[in-house]
Short mmCIF file of C-alpha atoms in Angstrom, two decimals:
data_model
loop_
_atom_site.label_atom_id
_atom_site.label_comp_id
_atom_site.label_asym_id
_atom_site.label_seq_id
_atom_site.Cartn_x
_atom_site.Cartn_y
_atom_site.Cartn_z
CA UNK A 2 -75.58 -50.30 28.28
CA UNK A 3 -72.36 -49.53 26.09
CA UNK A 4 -69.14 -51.16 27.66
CA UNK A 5 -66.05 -48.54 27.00
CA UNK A 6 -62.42 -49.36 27.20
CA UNK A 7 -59.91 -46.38 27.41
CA UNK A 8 -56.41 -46.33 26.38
CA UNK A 9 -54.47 -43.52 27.40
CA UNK A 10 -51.15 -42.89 25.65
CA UNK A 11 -48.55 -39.97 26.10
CA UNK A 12 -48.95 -36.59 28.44
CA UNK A 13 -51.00 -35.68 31.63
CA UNK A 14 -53.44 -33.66 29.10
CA UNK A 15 -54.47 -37.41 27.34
CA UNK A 16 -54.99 -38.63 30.77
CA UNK A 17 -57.10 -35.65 31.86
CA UNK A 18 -59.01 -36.10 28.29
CA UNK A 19 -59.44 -39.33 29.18
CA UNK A 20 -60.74 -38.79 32.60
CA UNK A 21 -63.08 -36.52 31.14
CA UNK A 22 -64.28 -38.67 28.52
CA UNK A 23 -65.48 -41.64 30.78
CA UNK A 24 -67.07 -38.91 33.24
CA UNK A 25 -69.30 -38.07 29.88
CA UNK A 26 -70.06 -41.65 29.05
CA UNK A 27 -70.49 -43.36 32.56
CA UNK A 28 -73.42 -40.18 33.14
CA UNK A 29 -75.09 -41.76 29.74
CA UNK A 30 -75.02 -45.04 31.15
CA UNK A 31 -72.22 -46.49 29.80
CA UNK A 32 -69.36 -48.54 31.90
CA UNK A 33 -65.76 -48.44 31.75
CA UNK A 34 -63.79 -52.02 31.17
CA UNK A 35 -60.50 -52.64 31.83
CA UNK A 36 -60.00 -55.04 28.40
CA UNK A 37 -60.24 -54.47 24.97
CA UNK A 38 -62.19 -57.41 24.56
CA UNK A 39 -65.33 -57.15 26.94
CA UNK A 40 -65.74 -53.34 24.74
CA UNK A 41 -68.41 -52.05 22.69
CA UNK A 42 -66.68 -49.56 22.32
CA UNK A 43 -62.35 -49.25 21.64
CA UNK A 44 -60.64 -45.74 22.38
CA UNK A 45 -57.09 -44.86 21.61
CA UNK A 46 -55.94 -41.43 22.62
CA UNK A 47 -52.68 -40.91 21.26
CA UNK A 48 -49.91 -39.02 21.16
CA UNK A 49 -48.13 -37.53 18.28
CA UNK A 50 -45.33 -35.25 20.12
CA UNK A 51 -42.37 -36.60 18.76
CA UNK A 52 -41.46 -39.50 16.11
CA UNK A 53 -41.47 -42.36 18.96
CA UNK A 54 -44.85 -41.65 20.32
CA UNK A 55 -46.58 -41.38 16.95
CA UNK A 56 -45.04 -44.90 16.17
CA UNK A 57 -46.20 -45.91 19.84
CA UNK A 58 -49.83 -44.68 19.20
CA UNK A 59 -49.83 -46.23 15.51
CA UNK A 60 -49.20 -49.55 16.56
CA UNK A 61 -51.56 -49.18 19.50
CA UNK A 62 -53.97 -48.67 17.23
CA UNK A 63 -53.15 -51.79 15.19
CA UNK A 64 -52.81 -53.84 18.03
CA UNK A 65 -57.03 -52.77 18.68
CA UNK A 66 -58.02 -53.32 15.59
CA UNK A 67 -56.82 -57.26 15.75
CA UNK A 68 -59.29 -57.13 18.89
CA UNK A 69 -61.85 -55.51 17.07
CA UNK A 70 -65.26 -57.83 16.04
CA UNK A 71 -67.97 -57.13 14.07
CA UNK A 72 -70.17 -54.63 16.16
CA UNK A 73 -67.34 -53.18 17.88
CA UNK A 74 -66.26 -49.85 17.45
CA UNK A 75 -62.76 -48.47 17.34
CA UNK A 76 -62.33 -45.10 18.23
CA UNK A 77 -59.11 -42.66 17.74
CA UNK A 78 -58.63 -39.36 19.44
CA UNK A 79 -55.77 -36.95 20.79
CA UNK A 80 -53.11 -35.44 19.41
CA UNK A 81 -52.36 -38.01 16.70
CA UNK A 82 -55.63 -37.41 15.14
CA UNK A 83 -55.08 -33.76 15.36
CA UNK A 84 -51.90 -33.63 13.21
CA UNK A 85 -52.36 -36.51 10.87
CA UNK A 86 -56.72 -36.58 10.61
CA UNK A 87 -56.47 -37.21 7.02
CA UNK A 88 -53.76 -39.73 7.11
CA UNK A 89 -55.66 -41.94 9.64
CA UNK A 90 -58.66 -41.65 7.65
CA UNK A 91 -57.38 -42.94 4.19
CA UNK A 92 -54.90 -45.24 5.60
CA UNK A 93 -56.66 -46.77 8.42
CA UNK A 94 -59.90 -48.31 7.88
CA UNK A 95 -60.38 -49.99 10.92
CA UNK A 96 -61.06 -46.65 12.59
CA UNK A 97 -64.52 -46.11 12.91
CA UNK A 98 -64.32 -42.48 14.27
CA UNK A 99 -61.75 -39.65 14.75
CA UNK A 100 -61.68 -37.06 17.41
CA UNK A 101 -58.66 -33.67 17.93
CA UNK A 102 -57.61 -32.99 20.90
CA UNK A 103 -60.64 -30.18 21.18
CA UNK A 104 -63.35 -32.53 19.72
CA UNK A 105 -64.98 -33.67 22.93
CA UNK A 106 -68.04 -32.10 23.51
CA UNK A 107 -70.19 -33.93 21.55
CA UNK A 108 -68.02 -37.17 21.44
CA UNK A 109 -70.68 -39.27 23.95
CA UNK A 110 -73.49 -38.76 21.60
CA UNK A 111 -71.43 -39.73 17.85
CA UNK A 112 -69.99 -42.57 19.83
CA UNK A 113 -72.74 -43.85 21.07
CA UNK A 114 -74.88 -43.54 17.94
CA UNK A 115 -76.76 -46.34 16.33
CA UNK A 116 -74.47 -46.19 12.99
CA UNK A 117 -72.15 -48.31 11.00
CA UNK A 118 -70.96 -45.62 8.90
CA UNK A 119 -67.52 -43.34 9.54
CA UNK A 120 -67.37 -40.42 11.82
CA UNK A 121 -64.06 -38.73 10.75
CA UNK A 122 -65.55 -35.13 11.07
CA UNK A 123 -63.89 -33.00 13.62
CA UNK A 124 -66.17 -30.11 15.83
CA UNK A 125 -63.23 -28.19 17.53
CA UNK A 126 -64.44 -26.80 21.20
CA UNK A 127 -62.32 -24.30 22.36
CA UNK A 128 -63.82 -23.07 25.54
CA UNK A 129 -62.63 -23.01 29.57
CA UNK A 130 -65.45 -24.74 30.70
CA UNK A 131 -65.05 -27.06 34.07
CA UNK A 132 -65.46 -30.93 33.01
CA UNK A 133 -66.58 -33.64 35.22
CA UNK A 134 -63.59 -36.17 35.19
CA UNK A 135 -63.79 -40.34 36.42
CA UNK A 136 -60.89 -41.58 38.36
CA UNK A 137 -60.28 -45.09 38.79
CA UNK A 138 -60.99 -46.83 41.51
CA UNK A 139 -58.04 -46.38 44.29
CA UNK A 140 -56.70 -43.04 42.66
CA UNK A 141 -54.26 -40.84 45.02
CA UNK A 142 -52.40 -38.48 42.72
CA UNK A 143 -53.71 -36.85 39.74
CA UNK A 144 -53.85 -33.44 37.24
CA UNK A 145 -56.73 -31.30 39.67
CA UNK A 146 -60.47 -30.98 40.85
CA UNK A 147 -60.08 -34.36 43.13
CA UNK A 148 -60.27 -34.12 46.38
CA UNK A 149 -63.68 -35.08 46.95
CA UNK A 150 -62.49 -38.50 44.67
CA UNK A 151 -60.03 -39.29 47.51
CA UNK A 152 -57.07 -37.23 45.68
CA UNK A 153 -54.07 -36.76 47.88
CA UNK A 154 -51.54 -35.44 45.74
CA UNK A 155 -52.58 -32.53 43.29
CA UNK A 156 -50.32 -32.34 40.85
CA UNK A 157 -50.77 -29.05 38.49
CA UNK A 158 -49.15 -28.92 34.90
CA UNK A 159 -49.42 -26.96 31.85
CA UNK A 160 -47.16 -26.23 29.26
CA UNK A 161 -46.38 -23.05 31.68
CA UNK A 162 -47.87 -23.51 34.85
CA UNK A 163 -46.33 -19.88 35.70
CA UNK A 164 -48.99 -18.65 33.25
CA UNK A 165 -51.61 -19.52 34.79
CA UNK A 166 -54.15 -15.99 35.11
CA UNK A 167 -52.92 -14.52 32.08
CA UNK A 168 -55.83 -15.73 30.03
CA UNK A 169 -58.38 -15.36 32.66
CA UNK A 170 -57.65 -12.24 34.79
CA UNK A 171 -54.79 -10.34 32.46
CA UNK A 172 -52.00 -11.14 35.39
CA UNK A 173 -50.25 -14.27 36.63
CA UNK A 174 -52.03 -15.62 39.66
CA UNK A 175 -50.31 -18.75 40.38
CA UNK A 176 -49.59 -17.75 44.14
CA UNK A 177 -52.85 -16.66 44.89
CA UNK A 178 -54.38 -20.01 43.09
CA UNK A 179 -51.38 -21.80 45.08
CA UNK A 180 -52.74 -20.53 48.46
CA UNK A 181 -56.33 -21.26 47.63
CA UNK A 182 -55.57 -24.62 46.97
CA UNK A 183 -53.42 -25.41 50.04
CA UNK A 184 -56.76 -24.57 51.80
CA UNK A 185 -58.34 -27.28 50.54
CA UNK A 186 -59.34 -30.27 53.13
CA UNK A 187 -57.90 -34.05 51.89
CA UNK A 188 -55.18 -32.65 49.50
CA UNK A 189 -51.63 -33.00 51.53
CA UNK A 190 -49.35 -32.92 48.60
CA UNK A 191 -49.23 -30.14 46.06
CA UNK A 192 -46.47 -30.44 43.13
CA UNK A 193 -45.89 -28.12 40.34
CA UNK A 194 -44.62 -29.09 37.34
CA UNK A 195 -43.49 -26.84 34.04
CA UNK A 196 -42.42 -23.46 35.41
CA UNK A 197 -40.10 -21.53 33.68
CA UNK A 198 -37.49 -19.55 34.50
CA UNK A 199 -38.26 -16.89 33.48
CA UNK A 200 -41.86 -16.63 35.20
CA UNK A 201 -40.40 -17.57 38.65
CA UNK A 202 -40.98 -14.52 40.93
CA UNK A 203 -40.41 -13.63 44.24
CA UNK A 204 -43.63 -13.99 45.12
CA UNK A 205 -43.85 -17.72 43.25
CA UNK A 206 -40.84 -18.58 45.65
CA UNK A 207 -41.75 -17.20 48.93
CA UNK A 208 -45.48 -19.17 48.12
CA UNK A 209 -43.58 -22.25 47.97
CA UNK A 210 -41.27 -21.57 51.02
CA UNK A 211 -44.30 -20.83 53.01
CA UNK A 212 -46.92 -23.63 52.30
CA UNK A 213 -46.33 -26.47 53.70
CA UNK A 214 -48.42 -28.47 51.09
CA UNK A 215 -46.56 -27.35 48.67
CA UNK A 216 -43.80 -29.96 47.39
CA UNK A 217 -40.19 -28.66 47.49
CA UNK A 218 -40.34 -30.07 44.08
CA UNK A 219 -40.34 -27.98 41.15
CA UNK A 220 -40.06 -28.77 37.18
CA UNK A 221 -38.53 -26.25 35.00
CA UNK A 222 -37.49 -27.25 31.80
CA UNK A 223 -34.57 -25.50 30.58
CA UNK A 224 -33.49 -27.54 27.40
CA UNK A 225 -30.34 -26.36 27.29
CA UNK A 226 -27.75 -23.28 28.64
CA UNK A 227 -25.74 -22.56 25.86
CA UNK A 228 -26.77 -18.72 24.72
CA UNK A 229 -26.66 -19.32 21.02
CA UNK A 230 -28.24 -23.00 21.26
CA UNK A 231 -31.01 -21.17 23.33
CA UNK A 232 -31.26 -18.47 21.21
CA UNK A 233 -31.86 -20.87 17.93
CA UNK A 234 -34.32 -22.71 19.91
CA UNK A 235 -35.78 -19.01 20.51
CA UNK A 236 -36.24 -19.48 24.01
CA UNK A 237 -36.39 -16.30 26.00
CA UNK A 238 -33.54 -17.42 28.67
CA UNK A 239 -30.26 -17.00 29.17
CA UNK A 240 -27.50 -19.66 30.55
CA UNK A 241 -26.90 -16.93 33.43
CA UNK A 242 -30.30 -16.28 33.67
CA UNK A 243 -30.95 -20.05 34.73
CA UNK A 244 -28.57 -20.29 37.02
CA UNK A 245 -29.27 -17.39 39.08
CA UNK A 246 -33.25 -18.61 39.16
CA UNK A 247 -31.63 -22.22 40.31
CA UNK A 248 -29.83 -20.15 43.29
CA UNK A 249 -32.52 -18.24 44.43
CA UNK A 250 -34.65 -20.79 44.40
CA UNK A 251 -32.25 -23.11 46.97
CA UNK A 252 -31.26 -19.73 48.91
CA UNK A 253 -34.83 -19.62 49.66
CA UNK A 254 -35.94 -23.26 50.05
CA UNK A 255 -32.88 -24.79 50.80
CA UNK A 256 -34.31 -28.46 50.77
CA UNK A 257 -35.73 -27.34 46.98
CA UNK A 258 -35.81 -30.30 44.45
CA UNK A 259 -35.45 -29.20 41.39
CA UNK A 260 -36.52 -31.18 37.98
CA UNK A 261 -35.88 -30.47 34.60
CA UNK A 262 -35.18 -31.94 30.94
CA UNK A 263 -32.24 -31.02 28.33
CA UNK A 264 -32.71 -31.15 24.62
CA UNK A 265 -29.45 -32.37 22.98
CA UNK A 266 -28.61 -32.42 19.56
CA UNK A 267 -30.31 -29.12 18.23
CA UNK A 268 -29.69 -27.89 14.90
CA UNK A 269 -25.75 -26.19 14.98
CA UNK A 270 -25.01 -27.79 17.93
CA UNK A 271 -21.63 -27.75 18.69
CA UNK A 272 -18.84 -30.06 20.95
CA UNK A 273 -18.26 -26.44 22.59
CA UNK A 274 -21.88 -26.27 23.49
CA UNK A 275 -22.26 -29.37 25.08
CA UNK A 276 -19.09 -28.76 27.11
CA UNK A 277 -20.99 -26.00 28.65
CA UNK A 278 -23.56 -28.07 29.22
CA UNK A 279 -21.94 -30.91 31.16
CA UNK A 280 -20.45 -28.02 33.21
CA UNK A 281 -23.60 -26.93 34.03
CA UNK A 282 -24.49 -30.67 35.38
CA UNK A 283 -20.97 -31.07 37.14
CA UNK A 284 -21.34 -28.07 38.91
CA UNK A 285 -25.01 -27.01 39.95
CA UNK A 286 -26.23 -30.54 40.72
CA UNK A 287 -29.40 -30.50 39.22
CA UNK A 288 -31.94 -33.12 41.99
CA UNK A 289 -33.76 -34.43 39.10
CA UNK A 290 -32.62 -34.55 35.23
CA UNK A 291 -33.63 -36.18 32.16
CA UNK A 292 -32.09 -35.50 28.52
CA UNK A 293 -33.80 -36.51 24.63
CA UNK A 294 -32.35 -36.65 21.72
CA UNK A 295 -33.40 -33.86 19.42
CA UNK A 296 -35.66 -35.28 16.60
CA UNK A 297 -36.59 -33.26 14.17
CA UNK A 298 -40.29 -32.82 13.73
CA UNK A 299 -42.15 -31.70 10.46
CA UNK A 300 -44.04 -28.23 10.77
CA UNK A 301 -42.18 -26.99 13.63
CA UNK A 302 -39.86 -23.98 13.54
CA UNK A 303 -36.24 -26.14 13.99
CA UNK A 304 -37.63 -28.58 10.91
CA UNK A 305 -36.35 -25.49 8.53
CA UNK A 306 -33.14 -25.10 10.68
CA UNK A 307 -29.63 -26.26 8.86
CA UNK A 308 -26.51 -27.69 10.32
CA UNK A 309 -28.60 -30.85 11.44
CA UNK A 310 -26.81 -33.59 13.41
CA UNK A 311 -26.67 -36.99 13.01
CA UNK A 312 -28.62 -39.77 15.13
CA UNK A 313 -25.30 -41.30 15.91
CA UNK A 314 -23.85 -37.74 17.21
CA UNK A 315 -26.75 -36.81 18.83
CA UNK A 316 -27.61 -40.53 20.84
CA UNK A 317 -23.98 -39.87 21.69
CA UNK A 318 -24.34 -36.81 23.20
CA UNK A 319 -27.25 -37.58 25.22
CA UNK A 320 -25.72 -40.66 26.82
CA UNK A 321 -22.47 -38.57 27.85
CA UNK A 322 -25.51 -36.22 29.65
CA UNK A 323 -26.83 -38.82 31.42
CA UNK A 324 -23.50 -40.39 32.53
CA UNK A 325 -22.59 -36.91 34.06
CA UNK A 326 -26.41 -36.80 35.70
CA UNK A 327 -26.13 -40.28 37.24
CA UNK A 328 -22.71 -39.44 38.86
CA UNK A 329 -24.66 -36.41 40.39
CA UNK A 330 -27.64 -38.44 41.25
CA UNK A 331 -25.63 -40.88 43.33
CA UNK A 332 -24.06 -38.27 45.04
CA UNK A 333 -26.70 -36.14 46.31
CA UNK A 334 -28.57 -39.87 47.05
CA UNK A 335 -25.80 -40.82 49.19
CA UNK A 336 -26.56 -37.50 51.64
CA UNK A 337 -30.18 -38.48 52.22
CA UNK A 338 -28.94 -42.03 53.95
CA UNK A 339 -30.32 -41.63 57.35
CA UNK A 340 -32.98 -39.08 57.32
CA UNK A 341 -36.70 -39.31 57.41
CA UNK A 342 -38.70 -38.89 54.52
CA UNK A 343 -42.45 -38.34 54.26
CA UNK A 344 -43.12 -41.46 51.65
CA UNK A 345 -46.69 -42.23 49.99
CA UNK A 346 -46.95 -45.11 48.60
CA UNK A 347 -47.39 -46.65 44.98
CA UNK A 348 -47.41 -49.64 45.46
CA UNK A 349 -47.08 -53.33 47.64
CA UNK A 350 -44.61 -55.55 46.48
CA UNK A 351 -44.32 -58.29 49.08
CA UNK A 352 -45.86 -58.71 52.45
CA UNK A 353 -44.12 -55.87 54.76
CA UNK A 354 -42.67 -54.77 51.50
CA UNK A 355 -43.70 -51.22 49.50
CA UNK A 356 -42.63 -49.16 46.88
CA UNK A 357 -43.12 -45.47 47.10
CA UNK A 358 -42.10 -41.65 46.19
CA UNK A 359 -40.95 -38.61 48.52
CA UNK A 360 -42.22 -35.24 48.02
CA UNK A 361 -39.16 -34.74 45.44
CA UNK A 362 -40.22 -37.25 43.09
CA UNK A 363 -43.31 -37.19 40.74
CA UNK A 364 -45.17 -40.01 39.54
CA UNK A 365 -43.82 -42.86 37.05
CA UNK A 366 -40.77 -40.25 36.23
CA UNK A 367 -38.40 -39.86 39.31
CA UNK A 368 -36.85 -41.55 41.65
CA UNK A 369 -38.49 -44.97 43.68
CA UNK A 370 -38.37 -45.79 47.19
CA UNK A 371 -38.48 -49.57 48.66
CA UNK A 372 -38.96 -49.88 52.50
CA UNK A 373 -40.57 -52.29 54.61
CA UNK A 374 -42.57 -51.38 57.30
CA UNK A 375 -44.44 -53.47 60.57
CA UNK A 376 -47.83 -51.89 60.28
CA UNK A 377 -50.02 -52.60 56.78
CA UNK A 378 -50.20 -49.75 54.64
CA UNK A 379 -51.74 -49.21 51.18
CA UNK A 380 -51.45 -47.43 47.89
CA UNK A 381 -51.87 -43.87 48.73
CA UNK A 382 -51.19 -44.27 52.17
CA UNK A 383 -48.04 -41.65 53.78
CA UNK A 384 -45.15 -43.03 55.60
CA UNK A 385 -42.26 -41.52 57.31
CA UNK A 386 -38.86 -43.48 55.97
CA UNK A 387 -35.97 -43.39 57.58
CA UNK A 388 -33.08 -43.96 54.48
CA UNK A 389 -30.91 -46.98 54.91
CA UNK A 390 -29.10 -47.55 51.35
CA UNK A 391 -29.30 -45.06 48.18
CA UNK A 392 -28.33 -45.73 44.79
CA UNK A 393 -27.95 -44.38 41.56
CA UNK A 394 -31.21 -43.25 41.09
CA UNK A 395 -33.40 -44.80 43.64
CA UNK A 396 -33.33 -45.53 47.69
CA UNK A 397 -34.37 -47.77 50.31
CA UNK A 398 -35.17 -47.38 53.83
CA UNK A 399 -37.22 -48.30 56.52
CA UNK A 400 -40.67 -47.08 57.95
CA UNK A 401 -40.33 -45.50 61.15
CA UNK A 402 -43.10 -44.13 64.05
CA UNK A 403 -42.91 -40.40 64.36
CA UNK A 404 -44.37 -38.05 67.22
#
């Protein structure tokens, strides 16, 4: 019996390869530790998205291979892998095996092999196949297929959730797949996260008006509403084109939350452009908004860009965004004191005391909660909070009893 210890770095994608992966091993007999050092058997999956996760991952990996003994093995997959296979395998030694991010199919049985020799060889699966997933013990929100694990809150993400069909059926279904899964017994909370603009329809909105699992929570990344910025980044929208999206969307659902994230610091960026930009924050009052710095990635489209800025310039630029979005936080925190909010929770911190999200705020990346509360709840459980005090970012109420 091979003891497996999982570390799961970066996106919801790692963590649903990472579910999947110690769904394979537990069914071959294997079980899942929560140290390094009671494993057999070491995986990093890592990210490799932008310059600070690959440095993340890297010294993840390090930090393993200190823990690694002399029939342990130390195993490296994801998106780091992916990009820089050859890399790893020169440079790092201590890596006993590699895996892509479409390598899992036959990862179980090279893992679990009876070998002390190197498995750097990649077998790319590329099929839609369902996958058995493990959630840890206590699990309430996750990426789909859970509510027979306990699953409250389905949360469904893609790189364009609005997509979702095209591949399959040759027409966006995300309504229809919306509906179905409101249907589903155990699931209250349903939150969608990466919809575009520009594949927000009618029919999208009036789904989300109408369900009442649905979150009034949506995530559309815009990146930035400057025409010619968007244009270099070749993104198919339009600075008008957002903004009437962003009013039809609170015409409709007039409680809507929405979420999104701005790229500053693009290639040609210009003081003009980012005037337009904190506009755009004074003045629509975006719920939910986070900004990064451009970095500047080799083998993507903007690395052969010119008219680069500098770190200083562009750090600077995406602090002055997030002084504008905190004003705007504040503000529109300051109008939820004294209303009830449906709250589940995340976590106890003292006796009577919890930590929690509303529907408006997604896991580990929005806004917190603290309320105490006379009756003993747990992580996962759903309680209606009555606001008392709101901050910049966060809020704090008190549980209440509702009919």
């Amino acid at each position: 019996m091979k003891k497996i210890y999982i570390d799961t770095l970066g996106c919801a994608k790692n963590e649903y390869d990472s579910q999947m992966m110690a769904a394979s091993l537990t069914e071959r007999g294997c079980v899942i530790v929560s140290e390094p050092q009671d494993a057999d058997i070491m995986i990093v999956n890592t990210c490799g998205f932008i310059e600070d996760a690959k440095k993340e991952s890297i010294q993840r990996i390090f930090e393993l291979a200190e823990e690694k003994e002399k029939h342990m093995k130390l195993v490296v997959t994801g998106c780091l892998s992916e990009r820089y296979h050859n890399e790893l395998a020169s440079e790092m030694p201590e890596v006993d095996m590699l895996f892509g991010v479409n390598d899992y199919d036959d990862l179980p049985e090279r893992i679990l092999a009876e070998s002390d020799e190197r498995d750097l060889v990649g077998a790319e699966t590329d099929d839609l196949r369902y996958r058995k997933r493990l959630f840890d013990e206590g699990s309430y929100t996750g990426y789909q297929d859970m509510a027979d694990a306990g699953i409250r809150e389905l949360i469904l993400i893609a790189q364009d959730t609005s997509q979702y069909g095209r591949d399959l059926y040759g027409k966006l279904c995300l309504p229809e797949l919306l509906r179905k899964l409101c249907a589903i017994e155990g699931i209250d909370w349903i939150r969608l996260m990466y919809v575009y603009d520009n594949s927000i329809t009618d029919e999208l909105i009036e789904t989300i008006a109408e369900e009442p699992k649905i979150c009034k929570y949506i995530d559309m990344p815009i990146q930035h509403v400057s025409d010619r910025v968007l244009h270099r980044m070749r993104r198919q929208s339009t600075g008008a084109s957002i903004r009437a999206v962003i009013s039809k969307l609170r015409e409709r659902i007039p409680d809507v939350h929405i979420r999104t994230t701005l790229l500053v610091g693009f290639p040609g960026e210009t003081q003009e452009d980012i005037d337009e930009l904190l506009d755009f924050i004074d003045t629509m009052k975006i719920d939910r908004l986070g900004a990064f710095a451009f970095s500047d990635e080799e083998g993507t489209p903007s690395y052969e860009l010119d008219d680069k800025l500098d770190e200083e310039t562009k750090q600077a630029r995406r602090d002055l965004v997030m002084e504008h979005q905190l004003r705007v936080s504040e503000e529109l925190n300051e109008k939820k004191i004294g209303r009830v909010y449906e709250v589940i929770v995340d976590e106890i911190i003292d006796e009577g005391v919890y930590s929690g999200r509303t529907r408006f705020d997604s896991p580990e990346i929005d806004c917190n909660v603290t309320f105490e509360s006379e009756y003993e709840l747990y992580p996962g459980d759903i309680a209606d909070v009555r606001i008392m005090n709101a901050y910049e970012y966060d809020l704090e109420g008190i549980a209440v009893m509702t009919d």
